[in-house]
Amino acid sequence: LKSAIDKTVAALETSRLDRHQGVTHGGRLLCFHQRTSVVTSAGRVVSMPKINATTVAEHREQRRADLLTAATSLILRGRAFTVAEVATEVGLSRSAVYEYYSGAGDLVADVLVDELTDWADHLRAATAHQVEPADVVHAWVVSVLGYVADGRHALVRAAASIELPPT
């Protein structure tokens, strides 16, 4: 029996079990995180994140994007959240999230900075080709109303209504 167990453990040590995790909101895939489970020599299954990027910098940027996507999902739920909840959404440990952010407030701030930067770029593009002041104002108003009409404002609105956890 012992030799059979040893052979099984040896076979499991060399096997890799892939598990895919996705974070969805409203039926839309927001975040995709792939992990690999490896069986150690002690027979324990350990889940380890895959590094699919070609450089560490790319990996860190992808991880940051995953964290922001998870925080966005939690913000859209309209309530305060913790770093532990973000970690769970992404499939990381809480301490791994702290390598990127000092707390939930920093995550909310980064989500809003990214969203408002995108919105400002959109407004700039909408008004860039206008010469007359009245045309600039008209293009700006149409762009802002479009932002609200298509629902992109929901993130900023939801973030304004949540209470940040104490630091």
mmCIF file of C-alpha atoms in Angstrom:
data_model
loop_
_atom_site.group_PDB
_atom_site.id
_atom_site.type_symbol
_atom_site.label_atom_id
_atom_site.label_comp_id
_atom_site.label_asym_id
_atom_site.label_seq_id
_atom_site.Cartn_x
_atom_site.Cartn_y
_atom_site.Cartn_z
ATOM 1 C CA LEU A 1 0.000 0.000 0.000
ATOM 2 C CA LYS A 2 2.820 2.400 0.844
ATOM 3 C CA SER A 3 4.466 1.923 -2.564
ATOM 4 C CA ALA A 4 1.126 2.537 -4.300
ATOM 5 C CA ILE A 5 0.681 5.788 -2.362
ATOM 6 C CA ASP A 6 4.264 6.829 -3.150
ATOM 7 C CA LYS A 7 3.702 6.176 -6.882
ATOM 8 C CA THR A 8 0.451 8.174 -6.798
ATOM 9 C CA VAL A 9 2.088 11.097 -5.008
ATOM 10 C CA ALA A 10 5.016 10.993 -7.464
ATOM 11 C CA ALA A 11 2.592 11.054 -10.405
ATOM 12 C CA LEU A 12 0.627 13.900 -8.852
ATOM 13 C CA GLU A 13 3.776 15.932 -8.216
ATOM 14 C CA THR A 14 4.424 16.108 -11.914
ATOM 15 C CA SER A 15 0.820 16.814 -12.876
ATOM 16 C CA ARG A 16 -0.650 20.273 -13.170
ATOM 17 C CA LEU A 17 -4.332 20.967 -12.738
ATOM 18 C CA ASP A 18 -5.503 24.194 -14.398
ATOM 19 C CA ARG A 19 -8.410 26.080 -12.889
ATOM 20 C CA HIS A 20 -9.944 29.108 -14.561
ATOM 21 C CA GLN A 21 -11.729 31.783 -12.547
ATOM 22 C CA GLY A 22 -13.781 34.618 -13.976
ATOM 23 C CA VAL A 23 -15.371 37.579 -12.242
ATOM 24 C CA THR A 24 -18.664 38.606 -13.787
ATOM 25 C CA HIS A 25 -21.046 41.484 -13.246
ATOM 26 C CA GLY A 26 -24.417 41.633 -14.974
ATOM 27 C CA GLY A 27 -23.514 38.628 -17.111
ATOM 28 C CA ARG A 28 -20.360 40.347 -18.435
ATOM 29 C CA LEU A 29 -16.920 38.874 -17.847
ATOM 30 C CA LEU A 30 -14.911 41.560 -16.061
ATOM 31 C CA CYS A 31 -11.834 39.706 -14.990
ATOM 32 C CA PHE A 32 -10.166 36.457 -15.930
ATOM 33 C CA HIS A 33 -7.573 34.890 -13.715
ATOM 34 C CA GLN A 34 -5.909 31.568 -14.369
ATOM 35 C CA ARG A 35 -4.271 29.558 -11.631
ATOM 36 C CA THR A 36 -2.372 26.303 -11.574
ATOM 37 C CA SER A 37 -2.628 23.778 -8.789
ATOM 38 C CA VAL A 38 0.528 21.803 -8.040
ATOM 39 C CA VAL A 39 0.798 18.849 -5.692
ATOM 40 C CA THR A 40 3.788 19.107 -3.362
ATOM 41 C CA SER A 41 5.979 16.231 -2.216
ATOM 42 C CA ALA A 42 4.001 16.239 1.048
ATOM 43 C CA GLY A 43 0.842 15.508 -0.961
ATOM 44 C CA ARG A 44 -0.636 18.990 -0.436
ATOM 45 C CA VAL A 45 -2.351 20.800 -3.329
ATOM 46 C CA VAL A 46 -1.008 24.342 -3.611
ATOM 47 C CA SER A 47 -2.634 26.886 -5.890
ATOM 48 C CA MET A 48 -0.194 29.189 -7.643
ATOM 49 C CA PRO A 49 -0.940 32.023 -10.069
ATOM 50 C CA LYS A 50 0.315 31.562 -13.597
ATOM 51 C CA ILE A 51 2.602 34.199 -14.973
ATOM 52 C CA ASN A 52 1.605 34.597 -18.608
ATOM 53 C CA ALA A 53 3.481 37.832 -19.284
ATOM 54 C CA THR A 54 6.885 38.011 -20.910
ATOM 55 C CA THR A 55 8.282 40.389 -18.292
ATOM 56 C CA VAL A 56 7.744 40.969 -14.592
ATOM 57 C CA ALA A 57 6.616 44.532 -15.377
ATOM 58 C CA GLU A 58 3.929 43.215 -17.738
ATOM 59 C CA HIS A 59 2.852 40.676 -15.127
ATOM 60 C CA ARG A 60 2.570 43.378 -12.458
ATOM 61 C CA GLU A 61 0.566 45.606 -14.812
ATOM 62 C CA GLN A 62 -1.806 42.730 -15.612
ATOM 63 C CA ARG A 63 -2.182 41.965 -11.914
ATOM 64 C CA ARG A 64 -2.917 45.655 -11.249
ATOM 65 C CA ALA A 65 -5.532 45.608 -14.035
ATOM 66 C CA ASP A 66 -7.123 42.493 -12.498
ATOM 67 C CA LEU A 67 -7.273 44.202 -9.095
ATOM 68 C CA LEU A 68 -8.863 47.311 -10.602
ATOM 69 C CA THR A 69 -11.403 45.189 -12.483
ATOM 70 C CA ALA A 70 -12.337 43.413 -9.258
ATOM 71 C CA ALA A 71 -12.582 46.720 -7.386
ATOM 72 C CA THR A 72 -14.771 48.084 -10.196
ATOM 73 C CA SER A 73 -17.087 45.112 -9.814
ATOM 74 C CA LEU A 74 -17.303 45.665 -6.066
ATOM 75 C CA ILE A 75 -17.885 49.415 -6.474
ATOM 76 C CA LEU A 76 -20.759 48.729 -8.871
ATOM 77 C CA ARG A 77 -22.405 46.709 -6.099
ATOM 78 C CA GLY A 78 -22.695 50.037 -4.272
ATOM 79 C CA ARG A 79 -21.238 49.246 -0.882
ATOM 80 C CA ALA A 80 -17.953 49.494 0.956
ATOM 81 C CA PHE A 81 -15.540 46.617 0.426
ATOM 82 C CA THR A 82 -12.361 45.318 1.967
ATOM 83 C CA VAL A 83 -9.002 44.371 0.501
ATOM 84 C CA ALA A 84 -9.848 40.758 1.402
ATOM 85 C CA GLU A 85 -12.934 40.906 -0.846
ATOM 86 C CA VAL A 86 -10.849 42.239 -3.744
ATOM 87 C CA ALA A 87 -8.285 39.491 -3.142
ATOM 88 C CA THR A 88 -11.039 36.866 -3.245
ATOM 89 C CA GLU A 89 -12.436 38.301 -6.498
ATOM 90 C CA VAL A 90 -9.017 38.020 -8.157
ATOM 91 C CA GLY A 91 -7.947 34.785 -6.495
ATOM 92 C CA LEU A 92 -5.028 36.220 -4.543
ATOM 93 C CA SER A 93 -4.109 36.414 -0.917
ATOM 94 C CA ARG A 94 -4.849 39.633 0.937
ATOM 95 C CA SER A 95 -1.118 40.234 1.427
ATOM 96 C CA ALA A 96 -0.571 40.027 -2.351
ATOM 97 C CA VAL A 97 -3.048 42.887 -2.855
ATOM 98 C CA TYR A 98 -1.096 44.973 -0.341
ATOM 99 C CA GLU A 99 1.923 44.689 -2.653
ATOM 100 C CA TYR A 100 -0.011 46.967 -5.018
ATOM 101 C CA TYR A 101 -2.324 49.030 -2.789
ATOM 102 C CA SER A 102 -2.217 50.139 0.835
ATOM 103 C CA GLY A 103 -5.973 49.714 1.266
ATOM 104 C CA ALA A 104 -9.449 49.762 -0.259
ATOM 105 C CA GLY A 105 -9.416 53.558 -0.423
ATOM 106 C CA ASP A 106 -6.388 53.492 -2.708
ATOM 107 C CA LEU A 107 -8.133 50.977 -4.957
ATOM 108 C CA VAL A 108 -11.244 53.168 -5.212
ATOM 109 C CA ALA A 109 -9.052 56.182 -5.952
ATOM 110 C CA ASP A 110 -7.196 54.350 -8.736
ATOM 111 C CA VAL A 111 -10.438 53.089 -10.291
ATOM 112 C CA LEU A 112 -11.815 56.637 -10.307
ATOM 113 C CA VAL A 113 -8.593 58.168 -11.632
ATOM 114 C CA ASP A 114 -8.598 55.682 -14.528
ATOM 115 C CA GLU A 115 -12.293 56.230 -15.265
ATOM 116 C CA LEU A 116 -12.139 60.015 -15.074
ATOM 117 C CA THR A 117 -8.952 60.100 -17.171
ATOM 118 C CA ASP A 118 -10.732 58.049 -19.861
ATOM 119 C CA TRP A 119 -13.732 60.363 -19.647
ATOM 120 C CA ALA A 120 -11.565 63.493 -19.907
ATOM 121 C CA ASP A 121 -9.815 62.009 -22.967
ATOM 122 C CA HIS A 122 -13.229 61.310 -24.498
ATOM 123 C CA LEU A 123 -14.355 64.894 -23.840
ATOM 124 C CA ARG A 124 -11.112 66.264 -25.317
ATOM 125 C CA ALA A 125 -11.562 64.165 -28.450
ATOM 126 C CA ALA A 126 -15.212 65.228 -28.780
ATOM 127 C CA THR A 127 -14.322 68.926 -28.635
ATOM 128 C CA ALA A 128 -10.902 68.939 -30.329
ATOM 129 C CA HIS A 129 -12.123 69.699 -33.839
ATOM 130 C CA GLN A 130 -14.535 72.447 -32.836
ATOM 131 C CA VAL A 131 -13.452 76.007 -33.565
ATOM 132 C CA GLU A 132 -16.355 78.157 -32.453
ATOM 133 C CA PRO A 133 -16.981 78.396 -28.683
ATOM 134 C CA ALA A 134 -20.665 77.545 -29.113
ATOM 135 C CA ASP A 135 -19.701 74.400 -31.075
ATOM 136 C CA VAL A 136 -17.221 73.407 -28.352
ATOM 137 C CA VAL A 137 -19.919 73.754 -25.681
ATOM 138 C CA HIS A 138 -22.436 71.852 -27.813
ATOM 139 C CA ALA A 139 -19.977 68.982 -28.445
ATOM 140 C CA TRP A 140 -19.088 68.879 -24.754
ATOM 141 C CA VAL A 141 -22.751 68.739 -23.646
ATOM 142 C CA VAL A 142 -23.585 66.035 -26.209
ATOM 143 C CA SER A 143 -20.574 64.006 -25.045
ATOM 144 C CA VAL A 144 -21.487 64.353 -21.341
ATOM 145 C CA LEU A 145 -25.105 63.383 -22.007
ATOM 146 C CA GLY A 146 -23.891 60.394 -24.030
ATOM 147 C CA TYR A 147 -21.679 59.350 -21.111
ATOM 148 C CA VAL A 148 -24.716 59.371 -18.826
ATOM 149 C CA ALA A 149 -27.121 57.840 -21.381
ATOM 150 C CA ASP A 150 -24.923 54.825 -22.084
ATOM 151 C CA GLY A 151 -24.438 54.132 -18.370
ATOM 152 C CA ARG A 152 -20.708 54.761 -18.099
ATOM 153 C CA HIS A 153 -21.398 57.219 -15.300
ATOM 154 C CA ALA A 154 -22.633 54.369 -13.057
ATOM 155 C CA LEU A 155 -19.127 53.696 -11.761
ATOM 156 C CA VAL A 156 -18.530 57.280 -10.636
ATOM 157 C CA ARG A 157 -22.020 57.488 -9.179
ATOM 158 C CA ALA A 158 -21.652 54.191 -7.276
ATOM 159 C CA ALA A 159 -18.209 55.160 -5.978
ATOM 160 C CA ALA A 160 -19.605 58.422 -4.634
ATOM 161 C CA SER A 161 -22.202 56.530 -2.602
ATOM 162 C CA ILE A 162 -19.927 54.024 -0.839
ATOM 163 C CA GLU A 163 -18.287 54.593 2.469
ATOM 164 C CA LEU A 164 -14.618 53.832 2.559
ATOM 165 C CA PRO A 165 -13.429 51.579 5.344
ATOM 166 C CA PRO A 166 -11.392 53.291 8.058
ATOM 167 C CA THR A 167 -7.669 53.403 7.322
#
